[in-house]
Amino acid sequence: MQQWKSLLSEANVGAVLWNEPLAKYTTWKIGGPADVLIVPETKEQLSELVTLLHAHQIPWILLGRGSNMLIADKGIRGAVIKLGKGFEHCSFDGCTASAGGSMSFVKLSVLAGKQGLTGLEFAGGIPGSVGGAVYMNAGAHGSDVSRIFKSADIVLETGELVTYAAEDMAFDYRHSILHERKGIVTGAVFALEYGDREQISAVMASYKDRRRRTQPLQSATAGSVFRNPPGDHAARLIEAAGLKGLRIGGAEISVQHANFIENTGQATAEDVLALMEHIKATVADKNGIQLVREVYVMGER
């Protein structure tokens, strides 16, 4: 650890925070400390950081906007990278939208609609970052990132800066090449189309109203916990198994949407993990369907 401190203190890599609690950075409000949290503000700082970590075999993970992620109670050993405000930007050129990796995907969709651009309406309820959305091919309402993706700038785990086009990304359901080829999306470009502002606004308003009616938006959650199995919905299977409202410790299956787990105030990561395992076992026993977790679990248990 002392060697890490010397390396990082001498490098131009952005803010460096030691033994930093991570719960405040996640939408679940759960998670122990990182050995070190590093917040680069430029591509150059990020590339230098990743190159340094790679050269000294220091393990690292990326923390986006903290959605779709469960951090273990003992935290993260190694480095956690969080892109800073320097990556939180967007611009529009005709039908093309460009955005930094830490830009809110929701905010990008709203701004695109105000430009009279259609194609990003589905993103209005996806709480993560642009980089996270590209990483997992985020989607909703019958669309996903792959349908509008043009290219992305990426820092690979060696520190090399590359640009990937759509054909390089191996997009699939909640999947991209970055699941196999570790890297960090610093920015992405999306191909949209001109549309009617009022119609775009109406569609987004209808999606927002539906989320308000069906999802526990005021609670600390990480969004959908399990992937929808082919031809069915995880929420329907969980509700049919009689699990709505079940609580373990401070974690509770939402009575509003069965595929959400709420932190009722004092939930630990172990509470959430125990509840997820109970859901999987119960649904498998009752329906013979193996639910696949959509939430990423990271850290030391």
XYZ file of C-alpha atoms in Angstrom, residues 66-203:
138
model
C -23.115 3.900 -8.983
C -26.268 2.349 -10.421
C -26.599 -1.341 -11.313
C -23.809 -2.163 -8.839
C -23.521 -3.731 -5.396
C -20.318 -2.978 -3.484
C -19.432 -5.552 -0.818
C -19.466 -4.537 2.853
C -15.692 -4.915 3.189
C -15.177 -2.668 0.190
C -12.745 -2.886 -2.727
C -9.154 -4.010 -2.499
C -7.059 -2.179 -5.039
C -7.983 0.961 -6.931
C -11.402 2.311 -7.868
C -11.509 4.745 -10.788
C -14.317 7.275 -11.128
C -14.353 9.619 -14.111
C -14.468 13.257 -13.032
C -16.434 16.277 -14.239
C -14.085 16.615 -17.184
C -15.883 13.663 -18.777
C -19.363 15.052 -18.076
C -20.187 16.879 -21.308
C -22.210 16.534 -24.504
C -22.662 18.234 -27.868
C -24.823 17.890 -30.958
C -23.881 18.172 -34.627
C -26.845 17.631 -36.901
C -28.232 14.189 -36.024
C -25.095 13.174 -34.137
C -24.857 13.292 -30.342
C -21.468 13.116 -28.617
C -21.099 12.665 -24.860
C -18.402 12.095 -22.261
C -18.208 8.823 -20.369
C -19.472 10.228 -17.060
C -22.374 12.149 -18.631
C -25.772 11.169 -17.249
C -27.559 8.984 -19.815
C -30.893 10.414 -18.661
C -29.689 13.991 -19.089
C -28.328 13.209 -22.557
C -31.725 11.838 -23.620
C -33.515 14.957 -22.334
C -31.106 17.307 -24.109
C -31.388 15.312 -27.339
C -35.172 15.618 -27.194
C -34.877 19.382 -26.762
C -32.755 19.396 -29.943
C -35.603 17.631 -31.762
C -33.579 14.427 -32.060
C -35.239 11.036 -31.681
C -33.653 7.701 -30.799
C -32.692 8.269 -27.163
C -36.182 8.328 -25.634
C -35.643 4.852 -24.134
C -32.743 6.214 -22.058
C -34.960 8.540 -20.013
C -35.247 6.012 -17.185
C -31.742 4.550 -17.199
C -29.905 6.178 -14.269
C -26.314 5.365 -15.162
C -23.599 7.100 -17.152
C -23.043 7.097 -20.897
C -19.984 4.887 -20.395
C -21.935 2.436 -18.271
C -24.757 2.359 -20.812
C -22.314 1.485 -23.596
C -20.567 -1.123 -21.427
C -23.768 -3.048 -20.734
C -25.708 -2.150 -23.902
C -28.363 -0.602 -21.697
C -31.901 -0.684 -22.979
C -35.593 -0.234 -22.254
C -38.919 0.075 -24.068
C -37.819 -2.148 -26.954
C -34.595 -0.295 -27.760
C -30.988 -0.254 -26.581
C -27.611 1.393 -27.110
C -26.648 -0.875 -30.014
C -29.420 0.619 -32.187
C -28.001 4.132 -32.055
C -24.300 3.524 -31.320
C -21.769 4.963 -33.755
C -18.413 4.859 -31.931
C -16.697 5.146 -28.569
C -13.305 6.338 -27.351
C -11.885 3.810 -24.904
C -8.850 3.522 -22.668
C -7.841 -0.144 -22.622
C -6.415 -1.772 -19.490
C -2.897 -1.252 -20.888
C -3.508 2.505 -21.043
C -3.813 2.521 -24.837
C -6.367 4.937 -26.317
C -8.546 3.386 -29.043
C -11.766 4.121 -30.906
C -14.268 1.305 -31.448
C -16.980 1.390 -34.093
C -20.283 -0.459 -33.758
C -18.901 -3.574 -35.461
C -16.130 -3.789 -32.839
C -18.470 -3.838 -29.848
C -20.038 -7.339 -30.087
C -23.289 -5.968 -28.685
C -25.816 -8.445 -27.311
C -28.484 -8.357 -24.611
C -26.891 -6.324 -21.763
C -23.465 -7.168 -23.164
C -20.573 -5.633 -25.080
C -16.997 -6.549 -25.958
C -15.903 -4.626 -22.847
C -17.053 -7.542 -20.712
C -14.157 -9.525 -22.203
C -11.740 -6.755 -23.191
C -11.327 -4.540 -20.154
C -11.466 -0.834 -20.862
C -13.043 2.487 -19.899
C -15.367 4.430 -22.196
C -14.250 8.063 -22.108
C -16.834 9.208 -24.637
C -19.362 7.917 -27.168
C -21.066 9.077 -30.354
C -24.673 8.210 -31.186
C -26.486 8.430 -34.527
C -29.963 9.893 -33.999
C -32.684 11.182 -36.351
C -34.663 14.372 -36.608
C -38.104 14.113 -35.082
C -40.998 16.163 -33.772
C -40.112 17.824 -30.449
C -43.665 17.580 -29.106
C -43.949 13.913 -29.999
C -40.548 13.129 -28.479
C -41.531 14.992 -25.314
C -44.855 13.134 -25.143
C -43.174 9.734 -25.480
